[in-house]
């Protein structure tokens, strides 16, 4: 996907992605235990907001149908983290 590999992400292996139903945001999970949210489409030097909460690679990310909640999962820690999606680039508050 164009634009997700920034200088901070050169060693990342993106394992999952989801676009919100309004097609404005992109949610990604990677092998570095991170969840990132960014504008969609991602072009240029658009810096993502990055969140850590899992102890291993993030295997799945998903927006809820209303685009106001997002989820991430990781297989080894067996955790599901729920995020409140807020205004653009004040993206998450995690529960």
C-alpha positions as a Python dict, from the first residue, in 0.01 Angstrom:
ca = {
    (1, 'X'): (0, 0, 0),
    (2, 'X'): (147, 333, -102),
    (3, 'X'): (252, 566, 177),
    (4, 'X'): (261, 333, 478),
    (5, 'X'): (638, 279, 470),
    (6, 'X'): (785, 587, 634),
    (7, 'X'): (1137, 610, 779),
    (8, 'X'): (992, 485, 1110),
    (9, 'X'): (837, 182, 938),
    (10, 'X'): (1121, 51, 722),
    (11, 'X'): (1164, -262, 940),
    (12, 'X'): (792, -324, 982),
    (13, 'X'): (609, -616, 829),
    (14, 'X'): (247, -506, 801),
    (15, 'X'): (28, -805, 881),
    (16, 'X'): (-320, -656, 855),
    (17, 'X'): (-507, -346, 744),
    (18, 'X'): (-860, -211, 736),
    (19, 'X'): (-1012, 101, 586),
    (20, 'X'): (-1294, 270, 774),
    (21, 'X'): (-1640, 257, 613),
    (22, 'X'): (-1624, 631, 536),
    (23, 'X'): (-1298, 568, 344),
    (24, 'X'): (-1109, 841, 534),
    (25, 'X'): (-882, 637, 764),
    (26, 'X'): (-651, 339, 736),
    (27, 'X'): (-576, 112, 1032),
    (28, 'X'): (-271, -119, 1022),
    (29, 'X'): (-110, -378, 1250),
    (30, 'X'): (249, -496, 1228),
    (31, 'X'): (512, -737, 1359),
    (32, 'X'): (654, -464, 1586),
    (33, 'X'): (343, -485, 1811),
    (34, 'X'): (203, -157, 1679),
    (35, 'X'): (-136, -36, 1565),
    (36, 'X'): (-121, 267, 1340),
    (37, 'X'): (-395, 491, 1210),
    (38, 'X'): (-350, 738, 930),
    (39, 'X'): (-541, 933, 670),
    (40, 'X'): (-663, 743, 368),
    (41, 'X'): (-546, 761, 99),
    (42, 'X'): (-197, 783, 246),
    (43, 'X'): (27, 1002, 36),
    (44, 'X'): (361, 1166, 109),
    (45, 'X'): (487, 1232, 459),
    (46, 'X'): (156, 1179, 636),
    (47, 'X'): (268, 1064, 984),
    (48, 'X'): (50, 796, 1143),
    (49, 'X'): (-59, 791, 1504),
    (50, 'X'): (106, 486, 1663),
    (51, 'X'): (-19, 282, 1959),
    (52, 'X'): (135, -10, 2146),
    (53, 'X'): (-55, -244, 2372),
    (54, 'X'): (7, -597, 2250),
    (55, 'X'): (302, -812, 2355),
    (56, 'X'): (342, -969, 2013),
    (57, 'X'): (262, -911, 1647),
    (58, 'X'): (-78, -757, 1571),
    (59, 'X'): (-264, -1011, 1354),
    (60, 'X'): (-590, -827, 1297),
    (61, 'X'): (-739, -478, 1295),
    (62, 'X'): (-1098, -381, 1220),
    (63, 'X'): (-1315, -70, 1221),
    (64, 'X'): (-1672, -99, 1349),
    (65, 'X'): (-1947, -17, 1099),
    (66, 'X'): (-1995, 331, 1247),
    (67, 'X'): (-1620, 417, 1216),
    (68, 'X'): (-1619, 533, 1580),
    (69, 'X'): (-1464, 218, 1728),
    (70, 'X'): (-1169, 9, 1615),
    (71, 'X'): (-1027, -320, 1741),
    (72, 'X'): (-691, -494, 1732),
    (73, 'X'): (-603, -854, 1812),
    (74, 'X'): (-283, -1049, 1865),
    (75, 'X'): (-263, -1426, 1878),
    (76, 'X'): (-1, -1490, 2146),
    (77, 'X'): (-129, -1248, 2408),
    (78, 'X'): (-491, -1343, 2326),
    (79, 'X'): (-590, -979, 2381),
    (80, 'X'): (-851, -772, 2201),
    (81, 'X'): (-798, -398, 2240),
    (82, 'X'): (-1081, -158, 2169),
    (83, 'X'): (-1014, 202, 2064),
    (84, 'X'): (-1244, 502, 2042),
    (85, 'X'): (-1179, 675, 1712),
    (86, 'X'): (-1190, 1051, 1761),
    (87, 'X'): (-1146, 1350, 1535),
    (88, 'X'): (-877, 1324, 1271),
    (89, 'X'): (-529, 1291, 1424),
    (90, 'X'): (-661, 1292, 1777),
    (91, 'X'): (-737, 936, 1680),
    (92, 'X'): (-762, 692, 1966),
    (93, 'X'): (-828, 662, 2326),
    (94, 'X'): (-783, 304, 2429),
    (95, 'X'): (-1000, 135, 2694),
}
